[in-house]
Amino acid sequence: MRGLSTALGLAAALAVASTGITSANASCARRIVNKSGYIALVSRDGGPWVAVRPGRSQTINYYQSGRIDVALTCGPGALPEQASFRASYDTVAIIDRCYIRFGDGFFEDQLGGGFLGRKETGPLALNNPRQGDLVVGPQAGACPATERAALSARY
């Protein structure tokens, strides 16, 4: 009887350990905030582009490590290929730790990725205010007012 209870105990411990190993995927909800006058197009892992309009934000969920692409465009019908700014970054998602990887790896283990700012990320603020967040700052500017100029022109 003692051998049976030991075997059942070991089987239960293995079942709990295996569920802990298989659930190592991340599940982090983060924000993309657009404080600029551009329309921010964001794509995760080569998927469809999502538009984040000026003064708005969008939630993004990281379930696994991958890549995030960002394009700043003018006008609602502009394509990512017509962007005035375009960048790609690797994302890391492990259990409850999600962040955007950037920088060149210089002292990354000691200080964190991109700590010394050796790689320019402007006009984006990465991992700010939380790890995994992406903010398009107001210094990105705004789209030219060609539409307004065309409407106010007189002939």
Short mmCIF file of N, CA and C in Angstrom, two decimals:
data_model
loop_
_atom_site.label_atom_id
_atom_site.label_comp_id
_atom_site.label_asym_id
_atom_site.label_seq_id
_atom_site.Cartn_x
_atom_site.Cartn_y
_atom_site.Cartn_z
N MET A 1 0.81 -1.19 0.00
CA MET A 1 0.00 0.00 0.00
C MET A 1 0.85 1.25 0.00
N ARG A 2 1.95 1.19 0.74
CA ARG A 2 2.85 2.34 0.81
C ARG A 2 3.47 2.61 -0.55
N GLY A 3 3.81 1.58 -1.29
CA GLY A 3 4.38 1.75 -2.63
C GLY A 3 3.40 2.39 -3.59
N LEU A 4 2.12 2.05 -3.44
CA LEU A 4 1.09 2.62 -4.30
C LEU A 4 0.92 4.11 -4.02
N SER A 5 0.92 4.51 -2.76
CA SER A 5 0.75 5.93 -2.43
C SER A 5 1.99 6.72 -2.87
N THR A 6 3.16 6.11 -2.79
CA THR A 6 4.38 6.78 -3.27
C THR A 6 4.32 6.97 -4.77
N ALA A 7 3.86 5.95 -5.49
CA ALA A 7 3.75 6.04 -6.95
C ALA A 7 2.72 7.10 -7.34
N LEU A 8 1.60 7.14 -6.63
CA LEU A 8 0.58 8.17 -6.92
C LEU A 8 1.10 9.57 -6.62
N GLY A 9 1.87 9.69 -5.56
CA GLY A 9 2.45 10.98 -5.19
C GLY A 9 3.43 11.46 -6.25
N LEU A 10 4.26 10.54 -6.74
CA LEU A 10 5.21 10.89 -7.80
C LEU A 10 4.49 11.25 -9.09
N ALA A 11 3.44 10.52 -9.43
CA ALA A 11 2.67 10.82 -10.63
C ALA A 11 2.02 12.20 -10.52
N ALA A 12 1.49 12.55 -9.35
CA ALA A 12 0.88 13.85 -9.15
C ALA A 12 1.93 14.96 -9.24
N ALA A 13 3.10 14.74 -8.67
CA ALA A 13 4.17 15.74 -8.73
C ALA A 13 4.64 15.96 -10.16
N LEU A 14 4.75 14.88 -10.93
CA LEU A 14 5.14 15.01 -12.34
C LEU A 14 4.08 15.74 -13.15
N ALA A 15 2.82 15.49 -12.86
CA ALA A 15 1.73 16.17 -13.57
C ALA A 15 1.76 17.66 -13.29
N VAL A 16 1.98 18.05 -12.04
CA VAL A 16 2.05 19.47 -11.68
C VAL A 16 3.28 20.11 -12.33
N ALA A 17 4.41 19.42 -12.32
CA ALA A 17 5.64 19.96 -12.91
C ALA A 17 5.50 20.12 -14.41
N SER A 18 4.85 19.17 -15.08
CA SER A 18 4.71 19.27 -16.53
C SER A 18 3.77 20.39 -16.93
N THR A 19 2.73 20.66 -16.13
CA THR A 19 1.85 21.79 -16.45
C THR A 19 2.57 23.11 -16.23
N GLY A 20 3.46 23.16 -15.27
CA GLY A 20 4.25 24.37 -15.05
C GLY A 20 5.22 24.63 -16.18
N ILE A 21 5.75 23.59 -16.77
CA ILE A 21 6.70 23.73 -17.88
C ILE A 21 5.97 24.16 -19.15
N THR A 22 4.82 23.59 -19.43
CA THR A 22 4.12 23.91 -20.67
C THR A 22 3.47 25.29 -20.63
N SER A 23 3.22 25.84 -19.45
CA SER A 23 2.59 27.14 -19.38
C SER A 23 3.61 28.26 -19.21
N ALA A 24 4.80 28.11 -19.78
CA ALA A 24 5.84 29.12 -19.67
C ALA A 24 5.66 30.24 -20.68
N ASN A 25 4.62 30.19 -21.50
CA ASN A 25 4.35 31.29 -22.43
C ASN A 25 3.92 32.52 -21.66
N ALA A 26 4.20 33.66 -22.25
CA ALA A 26 3.86 34.92 -21.60
C ALA A 26 2.43 35.34 -21.91
N SER A 27 1.95 36.23 -21.12
CA SER A 27 0.66 36.86 -21.39
C SER A 27 0.72 38.25 -20.77
N CYS A 28 1.26 39.20 -21.54
CA CYS A 28 1.43 40.56 -21.04
C CYS A 28 0.62 41.52 -21.91
N ALA A 29 -0.21 42.31 -21.30
CA ALA A 29 -0.94 43.35 -22.01
C ALA A 29 -0.17 44.66 -21.84
N ARG A 30 0.23 45.25 -22.94
CA ARG A 30 0.97 46.51 -22.92
C ARG A 30 0.27 47.53 -23.80
N ARG A 31 0.76 48.78 -23.84
CA ARG A 31 0.11 49.86 -24.56
C ARG A 31 1.01 50.43 -25.64
N ILE A 32 0.37 50.83 -26.75
CA ILE A 32 1.02 51.63 -27.79
C ILE A 32 0.30 52.97 -27.73
N VAL A 33 1.03 54.02 -27.43
CA VAL A 33 0.45 55.35 -27.26
C VAL A 33 1.00 56.25 -28.35
N ASN A 34 0.10 56.97 -29.03
CA ASN A 34 0.50 57.88 -30.10
C ASN A 34 0.25 59.31 -29.65
N LYS A 35 1.33 60.03 -29.32
CA LYS A 35 1.24 61.42 -28.90
C LYS A 35 1.64 62.37 -30.03
N SER A 36 1.83 61.83 -31.22
CA SER A 36 2.27 62.65 -32.36
C SER A 36 1.09 63.02 -33.23
N GLY A 37 1.37 63.72 -34.31
CA GLY A 37 0.36 64.07 -35.28
C GLY A 37 0.27 63.08 -36.43
N TYR A 38 1.10 62.04 -36.39
CA TYR A 38 1.10 61.00 -37.42
C TYR A 38 0.12 59.88 -37.05
N ILE A 39 -0.23 59.09 -38.03
CA ILE A 39 -0.94 57.84 -37.77
C ILE A 39 0.13 56.76 -37.61
N ALA A 40 0.13 56.08 -36.48
CA ALA A 40 1.11 55.02 -36.23
C ALA A 40 0.52 53.69 -36.67
N LEU A 41 1.20 53.04 -37.59
CA LEU A 41 0.81 51.69 -38.02
C LEU A 41 1.73 50.71 -37.31
N VAL A 42 1.14 49.68 -36.68
CA VAL A 42 1.91 48.72 -35.91
C VAL A 42 1.54 47.32 -36.35
N SER A 43 2.56 46.50 -36.58
CA SER A 43 2.35 45.10 -36.96
C SER A 43 3.18 44.23 -36.03
N ARG A 44 2.59 43.13 -35.59
CA ARG A 44 3.32 42.20 -34.72
C ARG A 44 3.55 40.90 -35.47
N ASP A 45 4.79 40.48 -35.55
CA ASP A 45 5.19 39.22 -36.17
C ASP A 45 4.72 39.10 -37.62
N GLY A 46 4.76 40.19 -38.37
CA GLY A 46 4.39 40.16 -39.78
C GLY A 46 2.90 40.08 -40.03
N GLY A 47 2.10 40.28 -39.01
CA GLY A 47 0.64 40.21 -39.13
C GLY A 47 0.06 41.48 -39.72
N PRO A 48 -1.24 41.64 -39.65
CA PRO A 48 -1.88 42.83 -40.22
C PRO A 48 -1.47 44.09 -39.47
N TRP A 49 -1.50 45.20 -40.19
CA TRP A 49 -1.16 46.50 -39.61
C TRP A 49 -2.37 47.05 -38.86
N VAL A 50 -2.13 47.59 -37.67
CA VAL A 50 -3.17 48.20 -36.86
C VAL A 50 -2.85 49.69 -36.77
N ALA A 51 -3.83 50.54 -37.05
CA ALA A 51 -3.64 51.99 -37.02
C ALA A 51 -3.95 52.54 -35.63
N VAL A 52 -3.03 53.36 -35.11
CA VAL A 52 -3.23 54.07 -33.86
C VAL A 52 -3.22 55.55 -34.21
N ARG A 53 -4.38 56.17 -34.16
CA ARG A 53 -4.53 57.57 -34.57
C ARG A 53 -3.89 58.52 -33.56
N PRO A 54 -3.62 59.76 -33.97
CA PRO A 54 -3.02 60.74 -33.05
C PRO A 54 -3.87 60.94 -31.80
N GLY A 55 -3.20 60.98 -30.66
CA GLY A 55 -3.88 61.17 -29.39
C GLY A 55 -4.61 59.95 -28.87
N ARG A 56 -4.38 58.80 -29.45
CA ARG A 56 -5.05 57.56 -29.04
C ARG A 56 -4.02 56.53 -28.57
N SER A 57 -4.54 55.44 -28.02
CA SER A 57 -3.68 54.33 -27.62
C SER A 57 -4.35 53.02 -27.99
N GLN A 58 -3.56 51.98 -28.02
CA GLN A 58 -4.03 50.64 -28.40
C GLN A 58 -3.34 49.62 -27.50
N THR A 59 -4.08 48.63 -27.05
CA THR A 59 -3.49 47.56 -26.25
C THR A 59 -2.89 46.52 -27.17
N ILE A 60 -1.72 46.01 -26.79
CA ILE A 60 -1.06 44.94 -27.52
C ILE A 60 -0.75 43.83 -26.51
N ASN A 61 -0.99 42.61 -26.91
CA ASN A 61 -0.72 41.46 -26.03
C ASN A 61 0.49 40.70 -26.57
N TYR A 62 1.43 40.45 -25.69
CA TYR A 62 2.60 39.64 -26.03
C TYR A 62 2.36 38.24 -25.46
N TYR A 63 2.28 37.26 -26.34
CA TYR A 63 2.12 35.87 -25.91
C TYR A 63 3.40 35.09 -26.09
N GLN A 64 4.26 35.56 -26.99
CA GLN A 64 5.53 34.90 -27.25
C GLN A 64 6.50 35.92 -27.81
N SER A 65 7.77 35.60 -27.79
CA SER A 65 8.78 36.49 -28.34
C SER A 65 8.60 36.59 -29.85
N GLY A 66 8.96 37.72 -30.42
CA GLY A 66 8.79 37.91 -31.86
C GLY A 66 9.35 39.23 -32.32
N ARG A 67 8.58 39.94 -33.15
CA ARG A 67 9.03 41.19 -33.73
C ARG A 67 7.84 42.16 -33.81
N ILE A 68 8.15 43.44 -33.66
CA ILE A 68 7.14 44.49 -33.82
C ILE A 68 7.66 45.49 -34.84
N ASP A 69 6.81 45.84 -35.81
CA ASP A 69 7.14 46.81 -36.84
C ASP A 69 6.29 48.06 -36.62
N VAL A 70 6.89 49.24 -36.78
CA VAL A 70 6.20 50.50 -36.58
C VAL A 70 6.44 51.38 -37.80
N ALA A 71 5.38 52.02 -38.30
CA ALA A 71 5.48 52.95 -39.42
C ALA A 71 4.63 54.17 -39.10
N LEU A 72 5.18 55.37 -39.30
CA LEU A 72 4.45 56.61 -39.08
C LEU A 72 4.06 57.17 -40.44
N THR A 73 2.76 57.34 -40.65
CA THR A 73 2.24 57.78 -41.95
C THR A 73 1.32 58.97 -41.80
N CYS A 74 1.06 59.61 -42.95
CA CYS A 74 0.09 60.72 -43.01
C CYS A 74 -1.14 60.24 -43.75
N GLY A 75 -2.29 60.60 -43.27
CA GLY A 75 -3.53 60.26 -43.95
C GLY A 75 -4.02 58.87 -43.62
N PRO A 76 -5.34 58.69 -43.62
CA PRO A 76 -5.91 57.41 -43.24
C PRO A 76 -5.65 56.29 -44.23
N GLY A 77 -5.37 56.59 -45.49
CA GLY A 77 -5.16 55.53 -46.48
C GLY A 77 -3.71 55.26 -46.80
N ALA A 78 -2.79 55.88 -46.08
CA ALA A 78 -1.37 55.71 -46.37
C ALA A 78 -0.90 54.31 -46.02
N LEU A 79 -0.05 53.77 -46.84
CA LEU A 79 0.50 52.43 -46.64
C LEU A 79 1.82 52.50 -45.87
N PRO A 80 2.21 51.41 -45.22
CA PRO A 80 3.49 51.40 -44.50
C PRO A 80 4.68 51.71 -45.41
N GLU A 81 4.58 51.37 -46.69
CA GLU A 81 5.67 51.64 -47.62
C GLU A 81 5.84 53.14 -47.87
N GLN A 82 4.82 53.94 -47.58
CA GLN A 82 4.86 55.39 -47.78
C GLN A 82 5.19 56.12 -46.47
N ALA A 83 5.67 55.42 -45.48
CA ALA A 83 5.89 55.99 -44.15
C ALA A 83 7.05 56.97 -44.15
N SER A 84 6.92 57.99 -43.31
CA SER A 84 8.02 58.94 -43.13
C SER A 84 9.04 58.41 -42.12
N PHE A 85 8.62 57.46 -41.29
CA PHE A 85 9.52 56.79 -40.34
C PHE A 85 9.10 55.34 -40.25
N ARG A 86 10.08 54.45 -40.25
CA ARG A 86 9.79 53.02 -40.15
C ARG A 86 10.90 52.34 -39.36
N ALA A 87 10.50 51.43 -38.45
CA ALA A 87 11.48 50.71 -37.63
C ALA A 87 10.92 49.35 -37.24
N SER A 88 11.83 48.43 -36.94
CA SER A 88 11.48 47.09 -36.46
C SER A 88 12.31 46.78 -35.22
N TYR A 89 11.68 46.12 -34.26
CA TYR A 89 12.36 45.75 -33.03
C TYR A 89 11.96 44.33 -32.64
N ASP A 90 12.86 43.64 -31.97
CA ASP A 90 12.55 42.32 -31.43
C ASP A 90 11.81 42.50 -30.11
N THR A 91 10.86 41.61 -29.86
CA THR A 91 10.15 41.61 -28.59
C THR A 91 10.49 40.33 -27.84
N VAL A 92 10.55 40.44 -26.53
CA VAL A 92 10.84 39.29 -25.68
C VAL A 92 9.67 39.12 -24.73
N ALA A 93 9.14 37.91 -24.68
CA ALA A 93 8.01 37.60 -23.79
C ALA A 93 8.28 36.27 -23.11
N ILE A 94 8.60 36.33 -21.81
CA ILE A 94 8.87 35.12 -21.03
C ILE A 94 8.09 35.23 -19.73
N ILE A 95 7.17 34.32 -19.55
CA ILE A 95 6.27 34.22 -18.39
C ILE A 95 5.57 35.56 -18.18
N ASP A 96 5.98 36.37 -17.20
CA ASP A 96 5.33 37.65 -16.96
C ASP A 96 6.25 38.83 -17.26
N ARG A 97 7.32 38.57 -17.99
CA ARG A 97 8.28 39.62 -18.34
C ARG A 97 8.26 39.85 -19.84
N CYS A 98 7.78 41.01 -20.26
CA CYS A 98 7.69 41.34 -21.68
C CYS A 98 8.36 42.69 -21.90
N TYR A 99 9.19 42.77 -22.94
CA TYR A 99 9.84 44.03 -23.25
C TYR A 99 10.27 44.05 -24.70
N ILE A 100 10.60 45.25 -25.18
CA ILE A 100 11.09 45.45 -26.54
C ILE A 100 12.60 45.54 -26.46
N ARG A 101 13.26 44.69 -27.23
CA ARG A 101 14.73 44.65 -27.20
C ARG A 101 15.28 45.64 -28.22
N PHE A 102 16.19 46.48 -27.80
CA PHE A 102 16.88 47.39 -28.70
C PHE A 102 18.27 47.65 -28.14
N GLY A 103 19.08 48.30 -28.90
CA GLY A 103 20.45 48.54 -28.49
C GLY A 103 21.38 47.54 -29.15
N ASP A 104 22.65 47.61 -28.78
CA ASP A 104 23.64 46.77 -29.43
C ASP A 104 24.22 45.70 -28.50
N GLY A 105 23.62 45.51 -27.34
CA GLY A 105 24.09 44.48 -26.41
C GLY A 105 25.23 44.91 -25.52
N PHE A 106 25.69 46.16 -25.63
CA PHE A 106 26.81 46.67 -24.83
C PHE A 106 26.39 46.76 -23.37
N PHE A 107 26.97 45.95 -22.51
CA PHE A 107 26.65 45.86 -21.09
C PHE A 107 25.17 45.58 -20.84
N GLU A 108 24.55 44.83 -21.73
CA GLU A 108 23.12 44.55 -21.62
C GLU A 108 22.80 43.74 -20.36
N ASP A 109 23.64 42.77 -20.03
CA ASP A 109 23.38 41.94 -18.84
C ASP A 109 23.47 42.76 -17.56
N GLN A 110 24.36 43.74 -17.52
CA GLN A 110 24.56 44.51 -16.31
C GLN A 110 23.60 45.70 -16.18
N LEU A 111 23.31 46.38 -17.31
CA LEU A 111 22.55 47.62 -17.26
C LEU A 111 21.18 47.55 -17.91
N GLY A 112 20.91 46.50 -18.67
CA GLY A 112 19.64 46.40 -19.39
C GLY A 112 19.81 46.85 -20.83
N GLY A 113 18.91 46.39 -21.69
CA GLY A 113 19.00 46.69 -23.11
C GLY A 113 18.81 48.16 -23.42
N GLY A 114 19.73 48.73 -24.20
CA GLY A 114 19.62 50.10 -24.64
C GLY A 114 19.84 51.14 -23.55
N PHE A 115 20.44 50.76 -22.44
CA PHE A 115 20.61 51.68 -21.32
C PHE A 115 21.45 52.90 -21.69
N LEU A 116 22.51 52.68 -22.44
CA LEU A 116 23.41 53.79 -22.76
C LEU A 116 22.95 54.59 -23.96
N GLY A 117 21.90 54.19 -24.63
CA GLY A 117 21.38 54.95 -25.74
C GLY A 117 22.29 54.99 -26.95
N ARG A 118 23.05 53.93 -27.19
CA ARG A 118 23.97 53.91 -28.32
C ARG A 118 23.26 53.69 -29.65
N LYS A 119 21.99 53.31 -29.61
CA LYS A 119 21.21 53.14 -30.83
C LYS A 119 19.99 54.05 -30.73
N GLU A 120 19.84 54.94 -31.69
CA GLU A 120 18.75 55.91 -31.68
C GLU A 120 17.41 55.23 -31.91
N THR A 121 16.42 55.53 -31.08
CA THR A 121 15.08 54.98 -31.25
C THR A 121 14.06 56.08 -31.53
N GLY A 122 14.48 57.35 -31.50
CA GLY A 122 13.55 58.47 -31.72
C GLY A 122 12.91 58.37 -33.07
N PRO A 123 11.68 58.74 -33.19
CA PRO A 123 10.81 59.46 -32.27
C PRO A 123 10.02 58.55 -31.33
N LEU A 124 10.47 57.32 -31.15
CA LEU A 124 9.76 56.36 -30.28
C LEU A 124 10.42 56.30 -28.91
N ALA A 125 9.61 56.09 -27.90
CA ALA A 125 10.11 55.78 -26.56
C ALA A 125 9.73 54.33 -26.30
N LEU A 126 10.73 53.46 -26.19
CA LEU A 126 10.49 52.03 -26.00
C LEU A 126 10.59 51.67 -24.53
N ASN A 127 9.75 50.71 -24.11
CA ASN A 127 9.73 50.21 -22.73
C ASN A 127 9.46 51.33 -21.73
N ASN A 128 8.60 52.26 -22.10
CA ASN A 128 8.33 53.40 -21.27
C ASN A 128 6.85 53.74 -21.35
N PRO A 129 6.09 53.88 -20.31
CA PRO A 129 6.47 53.89 -18.91
C PRO A 129 6.66 52.50 -18.31
N ARG A 130 6.14 51.44 -18.97
CA ARG A 130 6.37 50.08 -18.48
C ARG A 130 7.16 49.30 -19.51
N GLN A 131 7.80 48.23 -19.09
CA GLN A 131 8.50 47.34 -20.01
C GLN A 131 7.48 46.81 -21.03
N GLY A 132 7.78 46.94 -22.32
CA GLY A 132 6.90 46.45 -23.38
C GLY A 132 6.02 47.53 -23.98
N ASP A 133 5.91 48.70 -23.32
CA ASP A 133 5.12 49.80 -23.87
C ASP A 133 5.91 50.49 -24.98
N LEU A 134 5.18 51.10 -25.90
CA LEU A 134 5.78 51.85 -26.99
C LEU A 134 5.02 53.17 -27.11
N VAL A 135 5.74 54.29 -27.06
CA VAL A 135 5.13 55.61 -27.15
C VAL A 135 5.72 56.34 -28.34
N VAL A 136 4.84 56.85 -29.22
CA VAL A 136 5.27 57.72 -30.30
C VAL A 136 5.19 59.12 -29.73
N GLY A 137 6.35 59.74 -29.52
CA GLY A 137 6.41 61.02 -28.83
C GLY A 137 5.96 62.19 -29.68
N PRO A 138 5.62 63.29 -29.01
CA PRO A 138 5.17 64.48 -29.72
C PRO A 138 6.26 65.10 -30.59
N GLN A 139 7.53 64.79 -30.31
CA GLN A 139 8.61 65.32 -31.12
C GLN A 139 8.62 64.74 -32.53
N ALA A 140 7.80 63.71 -32.77
CA ALA A 140 7.71 63.13 -34.12
C ALA A 140 7.10 64.13 -35.08
N GLY A 141 6.33 65.08 -34.56
CA GLY A 141 5.74 66.11 -35.40
C GLY A 141 4.35 65.74 -35.88
N ALA A 142 3.99 66.33 -37.01
CA ALA A 142 2.66 66.09 -37.56
C ALA A 142 2.75 66.07 -39.08
N CYS A 143 1.70 65.63 -39.69
CA CYS A 143 1.65 65.58 -41.14
C CYS A 143 1.55 66.99 -41.70
N PRO A 144 2.10 67.21 -42.89
CA PRO A 144 1.97 68.54 -43.51
C PRO A 144 0.50 68.86 -43.75
N ALA A 145 0.18 70.10 -43.67
CA ALA A 145 -1.21 70.54 -43.80
C ALA A 145 -1.57 70.78 -45.27
N THR A 146 -1.25 69.85 -46.14
CA THR A 146 -1.54 70.04 -47.57
C THR A 146 -3.02 70.04 -47.84
N GLU A 147 -3.78 69.25 -47.08
CA GLU A 147 -5.22 69.22 -47.29
C GLU A 147 -5.84 70.56 -46.94
N ARG A 148 -5.43 71.16 -45.81
CA ARG A 148 -5.97 72.46 -45.41
C ARG A 148 -5.57 73.54 -46.40
N ALA A 149 -4.34 73.49 -46.89
CA ALA A 149 -3.88 74.50 -47.84
C ALA A 149 -4.67 74.40 -49.15
N ALA A 150 -4.99 73.20 -49.58
CA ALA A 150 -5.75 73.03 -50.80
C ALA A 150 -7.18 73.54 -50.63
N LEU A 151 -7.73 73.37 -49.44
CA LEU A 151 -9.11 73.84 -49.22
C LEU A 151 -9.19 75.37 -49.14
N SER A 152 -8.14 76.00 -48.64
CA SER A 152 -8.19 77.45 -48.47
C SER A 152 -7.65 78.22 -49.67
N ALA A 153 -7.12 77.52 -50.67
CA ALA A 153 -6.57 78.20 -51.85
C ALA A 153 -7.67 78.85 -52.65
N ARG A 154 -7.36 80.01 -53.25
CA ARG A 154 -8.32 80.73 -54.09
C ARG A 154 -7.76 80.87 -55.49
N TYR A 155 -8.63 80.73 -56.45
CA TYR A 155 -8.20 80.86 -57.85
C TYR A 155 -8.90 82.01 -58.51
#
